[in-house]
XYZ file of C-alpha atoms in Angstrom:
782
model
C 5.113 -10.900 -29.224
C 2.038 -12.895 -28.184
C 3.568 -13.241 -24.731
C 4.455 -9.546 -24.364
C 2.196 -8.436 -21.499
C 2.601 -4.752 -22.336
C 1.534 -5.316 -25.943
C -1.412 -7.478 -24.855
C -2.483 -4.637 -22.584
C -2.453 -2.271 -25.566
C -4.601 -4.752 -27.474
C -7.094 -4.878 -24.607
C -7.097 -1.082 -24.569
C -7.787 -0.977 -28.312
C -10.742 -3.356 -27.947
C -11.947 -1.301 -24.974
C -12.070 1.825 -27.148
C -14.017 -0.117 -29.768
C -16.812 -0.465 -27.196
C -16.641 -4.274 -27.106
C -17.626 -6.404 -24.125
C -14.901 -8.166 -22.156
C -15.928 -11.533 -23.640
C -15.749 -10.194 -27.213
C -12.442 -8.454 -26.488
C -10.979 -11.676 -25.115
C -12.214 -13.629 -28.161
C -10.803 -11.094 -30.637
C -7.389 -10.877 -29.008
C -7.046 -14.652 -28.708
C -8.002 -15.093 -32.380
C -5.299 -12.620 -33.433
C -2.475 -13.395 -31.020
C -3.122 -17.068 -30.328
C -5.302 -19.199 -28.069
C -5.239 -18.527 -24.309
C -2.900 -15.517 -24.379
C -5.412 -13.603 -22.295
C -8.311 -14.583 -20.026
C -11.710 -12.959 -19.651
C -10.879 -12.048 -16.040
C -7.737 -10.212 -17.208
C -9.820 -8.252 -19.717
C -12.340 -7.425 -16.992
C -9.558 -6.174 -14.723
C -8.071 -3.844 -17.349
C -11.480 -2.663 -18.536
C -12.162 -1.552 -14.940
C -8.784 0.209 -14.767
C -9.363 1.964 -18.087
C -12.779 3.171 -16.955
C -11.578 4.481 -13.619
C -8.232 6.187 -13.590
C -5.735 5.566 -16.363
C -7.750 6.829 -19.307
C -10.172 9.667 -19.864
C -13.100 8.277 -21.839
C -15.841 10.847 -22.110
C -18.293 8.791 -24.150
C -19.690 6.273 -21.638
C -21.460 4.173 -24.228
C -18.346 3.982 -26.423
C -16.225 2.882 -23.491
C -18.476 -0.086 -22.756
C -19.119 1.064 -19.178
C -22.255 -0.476 -17.693
C -25.310 1.727 -17.718
C -27.265 2.507 -14.563
C -30.598 0.808 -14.054
C -33.333 2.505 -12.042
C -35.545 0.857 -9.425
C -38.595 1.606 -11.590
C -37.089 -0.185 -14.602
C -36.177 -3.223 -12.509
C -39.533 -3.271 -10.689
C -41.421 -3.130 -13.991
C -39.462 -6.140 -15.255
C -39.987 -8.021 -11.989
C -43.752 -7.408 -12.199
C -43.822 -9.071 -15.628
C -42.335 -12.296 -14.121
C -40.712 -13.016 -17.489
C -37.220 -13.464 -16.006
C -36.640 -16.334 -13.569
C -32.940 -15.736 -12.790
C -30.694 -12.803 -11.956
C -28.720 -13.543 -15.126
C -31.862 -13.188 -17.269
C -32.674 -9.879 -15.559
C -29.137 -8.636 -16.200
C -29.270 -9.570 -19.890
C -32.681 -7.952 -20.324
C -31.529 -4.656 -18.775
C -28.014 -4.689 -20.213
C -26.190 -4.638 -16.870
C -24.030 -7.096 -14.935
C -25.452 -9.891 -12.779
C -23.581 -8.400 -9.797
C -25.426 -5.076 -10.316
C -28.759 -6.944 -10.334
C -27.797 -8.914 -7.211
C -26.940 -5.734 -5.308
C -30.086 -3.908 -6.485
C -32.376 -6.845 -5.572
C -30.785 -6.976 -2.133
C -31.354 -3.224 -1.696
C -34.982 -3.600 -2.801
C -35.447 -6.676 -0.590
C -36.758 -8.850 -3.439
C -36.478 -12.654 -3.707
C -37.762 -15.283 -6.158
C -40.465 -17.367 -4.498
C -42.604 -19.950 -6.301
C -41.738 -18.434 -9.682
C -42.529 -14.838 -8.653
C -40.364 -11.938 -7.495
C -41.744 -10.863 -4.117
C -40.544 -8.718 -1.176
C -38.461 -10.670 1.358
C -40.422 -10.955 4.615
C -37.230 -10.238 6.567
C -35.975 -7.293 4.531
C -37.438 -4.593 6.777
C -37.263 -6.166 10.231
C -35.015 -8.894 11.515
C -37.657 -11.175 12.948
C -36.643 -14.387 14.672
C -38.633 -16.609 12.362
C -36.854 -19.324 10.428
C -37.133 -19.500 6.665
C -40.054 -21.705 5.532
C -37.738 -24.471 4.289
C -36.016 -24.907 7.658
C -37.544 -26.433 10.747
C -35.494 -25.364 13.777
C -36.039 -27.174 17.096
C -36.893 -24.955 20.078
C -33.471 -25.457 21.623
C -31.989 -23.558 18.669
C -33.886 -20.313 19.220
C -30.830 -18.623 20.767
C -28.907 -19.367 17.595
C -30.863 -17.032 15.338
C -27.953 -14.590 15.346
C -26.300 -17.104 12.985
C -29.159 -16.848 10.605
C -29.806 -13.360 9.406
C -27.833 -10.269 8.571
C -25.675 -8.947 11.423
C -26.410 -5.412 12.500
C -24.113 -2.813 10.984
C -22.586 -5.028 8.268
C -21.883 -2.778 5.301
C -20.031 -3.895 2.213
C -18.750 -7.292 1.158
C -17.832 -9.963 3.707
C -14.852 -12.057 2.629
C -14.070 -15.551 3.876
C -10.432 -16.275 4.726
C -8.815 -19.644 5.356
C -5.688 -18.653 7.306
C -3.757 -21.879 6.808
C -0.476 -23.178 8.217
C 1.162 -23.548 4.810
C -1.300 -21.862 2.416
C -4.088 -19.316 2.773
C -7.100 -18.691 0.559
C -9.782 -15.980 0.232
C -13.298 -16.169 -1.234
C -16.404 -14.003 -1.500
C -20.070 -14.596 -2.321
C -21.202 -13.546 -5.795
C -24.945 -13.971 -5.841
C -25.581 -17.495 -4.560
C -22.114 -18.806 -5.470
C -18.817 -18.448 -3.605
C -15.912 -17.226 -5.727
C -12.299 -18.083 -4.829
C -10.174 -15.028 -5.623
C -6.850 -15.314 -7.426
C -3.897 -13.360 -6.038
C -1.473 -11.091 -7.903
C 0.492 -14.175 -9.007
C -2.689 -15.662 -10.571
C -2.795 -18.396 -7.940
C -5.909 -19.352 -5.970
C -3.889 -20.028 -2.809
C -1.118 -17.981 -1.201
C 1.813 -19.460 0.779
C 1.562 -18.432 4.453
C 5.128 -17.114 4.350
C 6.406 -13.751 5.603
C 10.000 -12.601 5.122
C 12.091 -9.515 5.820
C 14.924 -8.638 3.432
C 18.241 -7.024 4.351
C 16.822 -3.561 3.622
C 13.815 -4.371 5.882
C 11.409 -4.865 2.993
C 8.504 -7.094 3.963
C 7.610 -9.916 1.570
C 4.426 -11.978 1.855
C 3.290 -15.095 0.016
C 5.141 -16.530 -2.972
C 7.806 -13.763 -3.077
C 8.685 -14.657 0.526
C 8.761 -18.391 -0.183
C 10.962 -17.973 -3.273
C 13.783 -16.396 -1.301
C 13.541 -18.734 1.710
C 16.654 -20.728 0.759
C 18.917 -17.675 0.756
C 17.233 -15.926 3.709
C 15.927 -18.795 5.843
C 16.539 -17.143 9.243
C 14.344 -14.161 8.318
C 11.602 -16.168 6.583
C 8.737 -17.122 8.865
C 6.415 -19.991 7.952
C 4.059 -22.367 9.800
C 3.695 -19.775 12.595
C 0.056 -20.842 12.960
C 1.443 -23.743 15.014
C 2.759 -21.168 17.501
C -0.291 -18.920 17.671
C -1.747 -18.635 21.177
C 0.974 -20.891 22.651
C 3.336 -20.385 25.595
C 7.092 -20.596 25.013
C 7.287 -23.452 27.537
C 4.674 -25.584 25.743
C 6.124 -28.958 24.632
C 4.776 -28.369 21.094
C 6.837 -25.173 20.853
C 9.994 -26.980 22.019
C 9.347 -29.605 19.344
C 8.830 -26.931 16.678
C 12.122 -25.242 17.570
C 13.989 -28.351 16.390
C 12.637 -28.156 12.832
C 12.169 -24.485 11.837
C 15.013 -22.431 10.383
C 14.087 -19.205 12.217
C 14.447 -18.319 15.883
C 11.586 -18.829 18.368
C 11.935 -16.709 21.514
C 10.109 -16.079 24.774
C 8.109 -12.841 24.808
C 7.692 -10.690 27.913
C 4.226 -12.182 28.469
C 5.547 -15.747 28.251
C 4.220 -16.441 24.736
C 6.226 -17.965 21.895
C 7.256 -15.267 19.401
C 9.649 -15.267 16.448
C 12.759 -13.148 15.952
C 14.747 -12.033 12.899
C 18.499 -11.438 12.647
C 17.948 -7.709 13.263
C 16.649 -8.519 16.759
C 13.057 -7.501 16.016
C 10.434 -9.772 17.577
C 7.048 -10.562 16.104
C 4.083 -12.326 17.679
C 2.533 -15.170 15.644
C -0.574 -12.965 15.488
C 1.486 -10.281 13.719
C 2.853 -12.742 11.169
C -0.676 -14.026 10.633
C -1.844 -10.414 10.245
C 0.664 -9.816 7.432
C -0.785 -12.827 5.577
C -4.339 -11.610 6.268
C -3.415 -8.190 4.861
C -2.296 -9.928 1.670
C -5.661 -11.729 1.518
C -7.448 -8.444 2.175
C -5.538 -6.701 -0.645
C -6.257 -9.617 -3.010
C -9.990 -9.338 -2.333
C -9.974 -5.528 -2.589
C -8.236 -5.684 -5.986
C -10.825 -8.142 -7.294
C -13.863 -6.344 -5.849
C -12.401 -2.965 -6.800
C -13.405 -1.558 -3.417
C -11.844 -1.472 0.065
C -12.640 -4.526 2.189
C -13.214 -4.441 5.936
C -15.463 -7.332 7.001
C -14.240 -10.914 7.208
C -15.005 -14.394 8.488
C -11.790 -16.199 9.452
C -11.460 -19.941 9.985
C -9.531 -21.800 12.688
C -8.914 -25.496 13.355
C -11.888 -26.982 15.206
C -9.652 -28.161 18.028
C -8.108 -24.734 18.661
C -8.494 -23.706 22.296
C -9.746 -20.317 23.412
C -6.281 -18.704 23.495
C -5.601 -19.731 19.916
C -8.991 -18.462 18.740
C -8.482 -15.117 20.449
C -4.972 -14.833 18.982
C -6.417 -15.445 15.503
C -9.001 -12.735 16.084
C -6.164 -10.430 17.211
C -4.402 -11.145 13.910
C -7.501 -9.996 12.042
C -7.662 -6.817 14.115
C -3.969 -6.064 13.459
C -4.637 -6.538 9.732
C -7.360 -3.876 9.899
C -10.220 -6.338 9.488
C -13.563 -6.352 11.236
C -13.706 -10.051 12.148
C -17.426 -10.802 12.178
C -16.977 -14.457 13.023
C -14.304 -17.049 13.734
C -15.579 -20.452 12.542
C -14.154 -23.964 12.554
C -12.462 -25.215 9.411
C -14.338 -28.549 9.100
C -17.640 -26.731 9.630
C -16.743 -24.277 6.872
C -15.889 -27.179 4.553
C -19.280 -28.738 5.336
C -20.979 -25.454 4.388
C -19.112 -25.481 1.066
C -20.254 -29.059 0.456
C -23.856 -28.771 1.624
C -24.916 -25.445 0.112
C -26.587 -27.100 -2.874
C -27.475 -30.460 -1.296
C -31.142 -31.238 -0.629
C -30.983 -34.616 1.101
C -30.593 -34.966 4.887
C -27.511 -36.846 6.038
C -24.787 -37.171 8.643
C -21.319 -36.408 7.315
C -17.784 -36.622 8.663
C -15.209 -33.986 7.721
C -11.637 -35.311 7.882
C -9.372 -32.251 7.719
C -5.625 -32.891 7.591
C -3.870 -29.669 6.640
C -0.391 -28.214 6.814
C -0.154 -28.004 10.590
C -3.349 -29.257 12.223
C -5.795 -32.160 12.109
C -9.550 -31.962 12.781
C -12.404 -34.403 12.572
C -15.996 -33.196 12.854
C -19.290 -35.071 12.666
C -22.169 -32.944 11.348
C -25.827 -33.491 10.655
C -27.219 -31.613 7.663
C -30.998 -31.280 7.691
C -32.897 -28.886 5.418
C -30.271 -26.169 5.559
C -29.402 -26.658 9.236
C -25.734 -27.590 9.727
C -25.446 -28.965 13.252
C -22.026 -30.052 14.526
C -22.536 -33.152 16.658
C -18.930 -33.534 17.812
C -15.399 -32.484 17.019
C -11.912 -33.733 17.866
C -8.403 -33.383 16.568
C -4.737 -32.592 17.079
C -3.472 -29.018 16.763
C 0.094 -30.205 16.181
C -0.282 -32.720 13.372
C -0.118 -31.903 9.682
C 1.918 -31.642 6.510
C 4.768 -29.894 8.329
C 5.298 -33.067 10.393
C 5.295 -35.204 7.239
C 7.897 -32.863 5.712
C 10.020 -33.022 8.875
C 9.977 -36.841 8.792
C 11.292 -36.744 5.236
C 13.904 -34.099 6.079
C 15.184 -36.236 8.967
C 15.425 -39.204 6.591
C 17.350 -37.131 4.022
C 19.721 -35.855 6.737
C 20.321 -39.414 7.934
C 20.958 -40.765 4.416
C 23.293 -37.869 3.577
C 25.261 -38.452 6.781
C 25.609 -42.165 5.982
C 26.836 -41.426 2.477
C 28.980 -38.321 3.033
C 29.709 -38.386 6.768
C 28.448 -34.812 7.167
C 25.694 -33.570 9.491
C 23.893 -30.666 7.787
C 21.441 -29.892 10.609
C 23.411 -26.759 11.561
C 23.475 -25.471 7.963
C 20.331 -23.307 7.662
C 20.518 -23.006 3.873
C 20.981 -26.760 3.377
C 18.080 -27.504 5.736
C 15.804 -25.121 3.850
C 16.715 -26.834 0.564
C 15.967 -30.216 2.149
C 12.610 -28.917 3.375
C 11.658 -27.756 -0.119
C 12.792 -31.102 -1.566
C 10.694 -32.947 1.032
C 7.595 -30.933 0.162
C 8.131 -31.556 -3.559
C 8.708 -35.304 -3.050
C 5.604 -35.627 -0.868
C 3.454 -34.036 -3.586
C 4.966 -36.147 -6.394
C 4.466 -39.406 -4.474
C 0.719 -38.782 -4.333
C 0.590 -39.543 -8.057
C 3.845 -41.481 -8.664
C 5.269 -44.630 -7.143
C 8.806 -43.233 -7.013
C 10.609 -39.898 -7.170
C 14.218 -38.723 -7.379
C 15.761 -36.283 -4.913
C 18.650 -34.444 -6.565
C 20.241 -31.591 -4.641
C 23.609 -30.624 -6.149
C 26.034 -28.642 -3.981
C 24.012 -29.231 -0.818
C 27.079 -28.448 1.271
C 30.860 -28.773 1.091
C 33.928 -29.673 3.113
C 37.678 -29.523 2.548
C 37.422 -32.168 -0.169
C 34.923 -30.139 -2.211
C 31.157 -29.837 -2.805
C 28.760 -32.592 -1.701
C 25.582 -33.590 -3.514
C 22.470 -35.479 -2.426
C 21.109 -38.028 -4.905
C 18.628 -40.673 -3.835
C 15.472 -42.418 -4.949
C 12.398 -42.391 -2.722
C 9.558 -44.870 -3.245
C 5.976 -44.333 -2.148
C 6.199 -47.378 0.140
C 9.280 -45.940 1.883
C 7.537 -42.592 2.303
C 4.487 -44.328 3.783
C 6.652 -46.237 6.261
C 8.261 -42.953 7.370
C 4.930 -41.217 8.015
C 2.783 -44.181 9.056
C 2.871 -43.242 12.771
C 1.675 -39.730 11.915
C -1.262 -41.076 9.906
C -2.144 -43.472 12.739
C -2.449 -40.491 15.101
C -5.624 -39.467 13.244
C -7.434 -42.743 14.041
C -8.207 -42.212 17.742
C -9.671 -38.669 17.331
C -11.991 -40.058 14.623
C -13.186 -42.866 16.886
C -13.654 -40.421 19.754
C -15.676 -38.048 17.544
C -17.980 -40.909 16.478
C -18.453 -41.912 20.119
C -19.173 -38.337 21.280
C -21.684 -37.837 18.459
C -23.358 -41.132 19.468
C -23.248 -42.469 15.926
C -21.595 -45.477 14.313
C -19.563 -45.471 11.125
C -22.539 -47.033 9.314
C -24.565 -43.870 10.114
C -22.113 -41.680 8.220
C -23.542 -40.831 4.802
C -20.411 -39.212 3.405
C -16.814 -38.553 4.453
C -15.342 -35.283 3.131
C -11.593 -34.918 2.654
C -10.232 -31.451 3.385
C -6.644 -30.192 3.492
C -3.749 -30.843 1.118
C -2.495 -33.883 3.029
C -5.665 -35.826 2.194
C -4.261 -36.241 -1.333
C -1.769 -38.775 0.078
C -3.042 -42.266 -0.963
C -2.157 -43.812 2.422
C -4.265 -41.167 4.190
C -7.239 -41.934 1.928
C -6.789 -45.652 2.614
C -6.761 -45.008 6.386
C -9.931 -42.901 6.174
C -11.665 -45.719 4.301
C -10.612 -48.188 7.010
C -11.895 -45.914 9.805
C -15.315 -45.170 8.304
C -15.835 -48.281 6.199
C -16.583 -46.308 3.047
C -14.756 -44.632 0.185
C -14.089 -40.978 1.108
C -15.731 -38.310 -1.044
C -13.815 -35.809 -3.151
C -16.859 -33.557 -3.576
C -14.962 -30.451 -2.453
C -11.596 -28.959 -3.400
C -9.409 -29.761 -0.353
C -7.427 -26.535 -0.754
C -10.368 -24.176 -1.261
C -13.375 -25.659 0.562
C -12.639 -23.948 3.878
C -12.394 -20.462 2.335
C -15.559 -21.131 0.302
C -17.426 -22.131 3.470
C -16.160 -19.028 5.277
C -17.504 -16.922 2.388
C -20.879 -18.677 2.712
C -20.971 -17.819 6.416
C -20.029 -14.262 5.452
C -23.026 -14.270 3.119
C -25.241 -15.399 6.005
C -23.986 -12.540 8.205
C -24.412 -10.028 5.380
C -27.978 -11.191 4.733
C -27.203 -12.515 1.247
C -27.657 -16.180 2.215
C -30.868 -16.861 4.127
C -31.401 -20.606 3.899
C -28.458 -21.733 6.031
C -28.277 -22.163 9.803
C -24.916 -23.045 11.350
C -24.770 -24.642 14.800
C -21.194 -25.206 15.933
C -19.801 -26.585 19.196
C -17.058 -25.835 21.705
C -14.269 -28.399 21.177
C -13.040 -28.676 24.778
C -14.630 -28.576 28.232
C -14.422 -25.336 30.215
C -14.382 -24.927 33.984
C -12.569 -23.586 37.033
C -10.103 -24.880 39.592
C -11.768 -25.749 42.907
C -10.529 -26.982 46.280
C -7.694 -29.508 45.977
C -6.832 -28.500 42.404
C -9.859 -30.304 40.974
C -11.143 -29.252 37.528
C -14.862 -28.490 37.887
C -16.568 -28.384 34.473
C -19.197 -25.752 33.783
C -19.481 -26.365 30.024
C -18.742 -29.791 28.555
C -17.073 -30.337 25.197
C -19.304 -30.492 22.103
C -21.848 -28.119 23.648
C -23.616 -26.097 20.933
C -22.509 -22.462 20.913
C -23.237 -19.709 21.707
C -24.021 -20.889 25.226
C -24.127 -19.599 28.795
C -23.839 -21.553 32.058
C -23.766 -20.444 35.710
C -22.917 -22.330 38.896
C -22.732 -21.207 42.545
C -19.566 -21.832 44.567
C -18.505 -20.772 48.043
C -15.396 -19.956 50.100
C -13.005 -22.651 51.338
C -11.955 -20.949 54.610
C -13.561 -18.979 57.449
C -13.401 -15.201 57.076
C -12.218 -15.402 53.454
C -12.668 -11.956 51.835
C -11.586 -12.750 48.276
C -11.561 -15.681 45.880
C -9.292 -16.348 42.928
C -10.994 -17.734 39.840
C -8.713 -19.819 37.592
C -10.255 -20.650 34.231
C -9.115 -23.870 32.534
C -9.917 -25.695 29.308
C -9.392 -29.399 28.691
C -10.530 -32.922 29.498
C -8.256 -33.940 32.422
C -9.691 -34.282 35.943
C -7.057 -32.126 37.636
C -6.986 -28.428 36.730
C -3.176 -28.317 36.547
C -3.208 -30.845 33.691
C -5.467 -28.643 31.562
C -4.791 -25.392 29.717
C -4.927 -22.322 32.009
C -6.788 -19.675 30.002
C -6.719 -16.894 32.576
C -7.354 -15.928 36.175
C -8.865 -13.055 38.158
C -9.890 -12.217 41.706
C -13.235 -11.267 43.223
C -12.512 -9.084 46.274
C -14.567 -7.386 48.984
C -16.472 -10.456 50.155
C -17.779 -9.808 53.733
C -16.054 -12.132 56.269
C -18.205 -15.164 56.992
C -17.825 -18.851 57.887
C -16.649 -21.097 55.086
C -19.428 -22.236 52.806
C -21.734 -19.294 53.586
C -20.877 -16.720 50.861
C -22.474 -17.516 47.519
C -20.231 -16.829 44.524
C -21.961 -17.253 41.166
C -19.528 -18.040 38.351
C -20.865 -17.604 34.798
C -19.274 -18.843 31.567
C -20.516 -17.248 28.349
C -19.180 -18.582 25.039
C -19.972 -16.400 22.032
C -20.528 -17.461 18.427
C -16.777 -17.238 17.763
C -16.104 -19.821 20.478
C -14.426 -17.148 22.631
C -14.975 -17.322 26.387
C -16.260 -14.576 28.697
C -16.183 -15.368 32.438
C -17.695 -13.453 35.359
C -17.956 -13.993 39.124
C -20.568 -12.268 41.325
C -21.000 -12.224 45.081
C -24.754 -12.749 45.411
C -24.689 -11.141 48.876
C -23.088 -7.802 47.918
C -23.750 -7.764 44.199
C -20.027 -7.136 43.511
C -18.926 -8.547 40.163
C -15.649 -9.129 38.335
C -15.350 -10.351 34.763
C -12.711 -11.292 32.226
C -12.530 -11.891 28.495
C -9.891 -14.545 27.955
C -6.956 -13.093 26.043
C -4.655 -14.964 23.699
C -2.410 -17.069 25.936
C -0.328 -14.644 28.020
C -2.394 -12.101 26.133
C -1.761 -9.185 23.818
C -2.857 -6.080 25.653
C -5.002 -3.457 23.969
C -1.967 -1.144 23.675
C 0.146 -3.922 22.127
C -2.530 -4.657 19.543
C -2.874 -0.942 18.724
C 0.908 -0.643 18.280
C 0.910 -3.693 16.031
C -1.944 -2.206 13.990
C 0.085 1.028 13.555
C 3.211 -0.931 12.562
C 1.188 -2.967 10.072
C -0.276 0.237 8.613
C 3.195 1.768 8.311
C 4.453 -1.327 6.516
C 1.379 -1.276 4.291
C 1.979 2.386 3.420
C 5.671 1.814 2.657
C 4.834 -1.320 0.666
C 2.187 0.553 -1.323
C 4.578 3.392 -2.224
C 7.298 0.942 -3.232
C 4.863 -1.164 -5.224
C 3.477 1.920 -6.998
C 6.993 3.071 -7.894
C 7.942 -0.352 -9.263
C 4.687 -0.628 -11.219
C 4.935 2.813 -12.847
C 8.607 2.229 -13.702
C 7.817 -1.179 -15.218
C 4.937 0.297 -17.181
C 7.102 3.160 -18.396
C 9.905 0.830 -19.501
C 7.376 -1.413 -21.251
C 5.845 1.540 -23.100
C 9.303 2.738 -24.176
C 10.232 -0.712 -25.466
C 6.964 -1.181 -27.351
C 7.007 2.329 -28.785
C 10.587 2.026 -30.071
C 10.032 -1.416 -31.638
C 6.774 -0.402 -33.333
C 8.252 2.944 -34.427
C 11.052 1.113 -36.188
C 8.510 -1.136 -37.912
C 6.014 1.537 -38.999
C 8.115 4.719 -39.291
C 7.626 4.819 -43.077
C 3.845 5.032 -42.597
C 3.909 7.844 -40.022
C 4.536 11.567 -40.674
C 8.113 12.575 -39.831
C 7.011 15.156 -37.270
C 4.994 12.472 -35.419
C 8.049 10.185 -35.370
C 10.203 12.997 -34.025
C 7.648 13.798 -31.316
C 7.541 10.151 -30.176
C 11.366 9.988 -30.060
C 11.442 13.195 -28.040
C 8.881 11.835 -25.540
C 10.829 8.549 -25.245
C 14.044 10.450 -24.513
C 12.277 12.592 -21.903
C 10.822 9.542 -20.168
C 14.218 7.788 -20.195
C 15.747 10.843 -18.549
C 13.146 10.696 -15.744
C 13.638 6.951 -15.266
C 17.381 7.495 -14.812
C 16.442 9.305 -11.561
C 13.524 6.993 -10.701
C 14.395 6.613 -6.995
C 14.205 10.371 -6.450
C 11.331 11.254 -8.760
C 7.693 11.329 -7.648
C 5.882 8.285 -9.136
C 3.108 10.641 -10.266
C 5.585 12.446 -12.523
C 6.633 9.134 -14.116
C 2.970 8.202 -14.525
C 2.207 11.560 -16.153
C 5.041 11.275 -18.692
C 4.171 7.626 -19.404
C 0.555 8.567 -20.054
C 1.676 11.328 -22.421
C 3.826 8.885 -24.404
C 1.024 6.326 -24.323
C -1.508 8.761 -25.744
C 0.931 9.935 -28.412
C 1.690 6.346 -29.497
C -1.966 5.349 -29.737
C -2.025 5.606 -33.533
C 1.178 3.567 -33.773
C -0.177 0.673 -31.702
C -3.478 0.752 -33.551
C -1.573 0.271 -36.805
C 0.359 -2.661 -35.315
C -2.765 -4.369 -34.022
C -4.699 -3.850 -37.273
C -1.801 -5.314 -39.227
C -1.762 -8.435 -37.069
C -5.541 -8.764 -37.298
C -5.362 -8.469 -41.108
C -2.620 -11.098 -41.294
C -4.701 -13.424 -39.129
C -7.768 -12.880 -41.297
C -5.740 -13.541 -44.440
C -4.357 -16.726 -42.927
C -7.880 -17.918 -41.994
C -9.142 -17.262 -45.534
C -6.201 -19.130 -46.990
C -6.913 -22.154 -44.791
C -10.624 -22.116 -45.632
C -9.800 -22.140 -49.392
C -7.412 -25.081 -49.025
C -9.840 -27.276 -47.051
C -12.406 -27.825 -49.879
C -9.584 -28.840 -52.254
C -8.426 -31.444 -49.767
C -11.986 -32.756 -49.462
C -12.291 -33.065 -53.269
C -9.106 -35.141 -53.441
C -10.496 -37.469 -50.797
C -13.740 -37.852 -52.772
C -11.800 -38.812 -55.927
C -9.840 -41.415 -53.997
């Protein structure tokens, strides 16, 4: 019974009606039902639900609902200077710390030198740095990083949209809180699946059914985001994934299910972002709109724009797109006082980044960044899968590469083995009934040692060495200058990776941050900066790759070099290449090669209407403007006529405005259908749970209840069963109404059950306390 969630919920409800706090309720229930059957956060969640919609509690004090505190009350307490923390203020006034945090922010009050005083920046957004931070003159254009963005209302969540897992966090006061999802996990698999009846599954539910529905389960699509179908990385990816990658009308790489429907990687990413958004909204108990989303530092402009598109499709207002290593550095350095240069080594599920940052009195300045956007845990898994396929073929003579279900099982086994070998020297791979032929079923059984695993992935680990050396060179520092090396991303748990990092930097890497959560935490910190909640942090990021245009002879002419601090703006004057030329075509490229054709083409546009003139006479001013998200805006202006043409680089071939709007509508339709289905399932589950609990407790306590009350409960149970028999056709509100009626009627019954258990527990405790002294006396005699 201690594990019966429905009964535990009734216990929480009973404690709620007793007017207890969530902490006291949690303590009472655990003492009666057993240790750790319920957490404080679970109690908090149900207390909120009970206060809001499921139960009508007229007496506010009895229900334990927090009282309202007035500005005058709070101001009077602040004037006394008796409370030095928000927690002390909350305890003094009998409200939550979150309430105090919000009210202080509204009043514009901060604690300075032991006194609560008005924040100098609360009324006007002046461009003056906080007293603790000395910002060089060249940073004055960066002040938009520093203080609250105009028009930001409500919470700003930080989302790490990962290749294999995603995570969401939010600032609570001065601390970032990682939010657990509906499955009570702090990270969510970046999986999206579509069932036979077109139901959309996201996260763990999608991953669970991947073996039986591999062709309609999309994972690691972050490796495709912002990429062309013809890109060599896409061709490589097509060899290992179990779903179909197709060429979209705009030339981008999209994915396709067995029903023929095509989805852009931005759409798949949007479905995961919606899950993160819902997770945050459930925790905060309010709709969420604003977000900071992270991307690999070495993402090019197309990939950044595609990620921003994903946020827009998910219905988010993406305030900032920031680099993952930079976010991790924010998570690490929030509470650090000393100045130092750090390296962030980020090896995740699909990408690798290395960033060198200097932290100085709250200023986080990225000195350089490098990486590989097609190197991560997926590649490690694929190496293992290829090894398993090879070993199985040697042993059984069967090639399973065309068997989608077998390949998905091998992929899951590879992931499991990789994780186990981080803490064990050997693991067993046992996959019964992997496939079959005319002679019967075939099984895979083999042992895999850590040394064998390391030999299989050694070349992948070696690929991280050169980017690290390049980042050190670009930052103009040596490895001896690095004060700390942070490990970020799940793959950094692999011992061989840690050993390689130590060899590169000549020092033991730090484990000061959680590799799975640090990026989301840092994104939440940046969200706090944009919301005005965090005022002692200044983030100065860089553009990872050089930007320029194609000039005569196909030469790549750089306007902005890599590792330039952003936001930034640069102009250069060009001219025509032929006599009488009346238009010029501007081709925008990103990369480090000397010829434009070898670099990534971001976009192109034409400036027309140039008056005919000899070559070299017209003056065409080309301007590159990179915003704080690292997204490029390009314009060209004929200085003679004043005519101007500009372009915002779109994601790869580019999702048009209409395409994004259609995807937003589709996502909303899915969300609506999902919500209705989820509500129906939840009310049915609740109803069935109430019926089960009521019947079992009625059987136990029927002798202690009046007969007419027993008959009424049986009648209500029968009525609810009748409605549930037609659950697919009945309005969920009707089920909810009948369930509530039965719930209210059975209140006395459940109270009796809970009191009985509490009495038994008390009796047991007294019995134990009486036996203990006797045991002590015997020991004394001995």
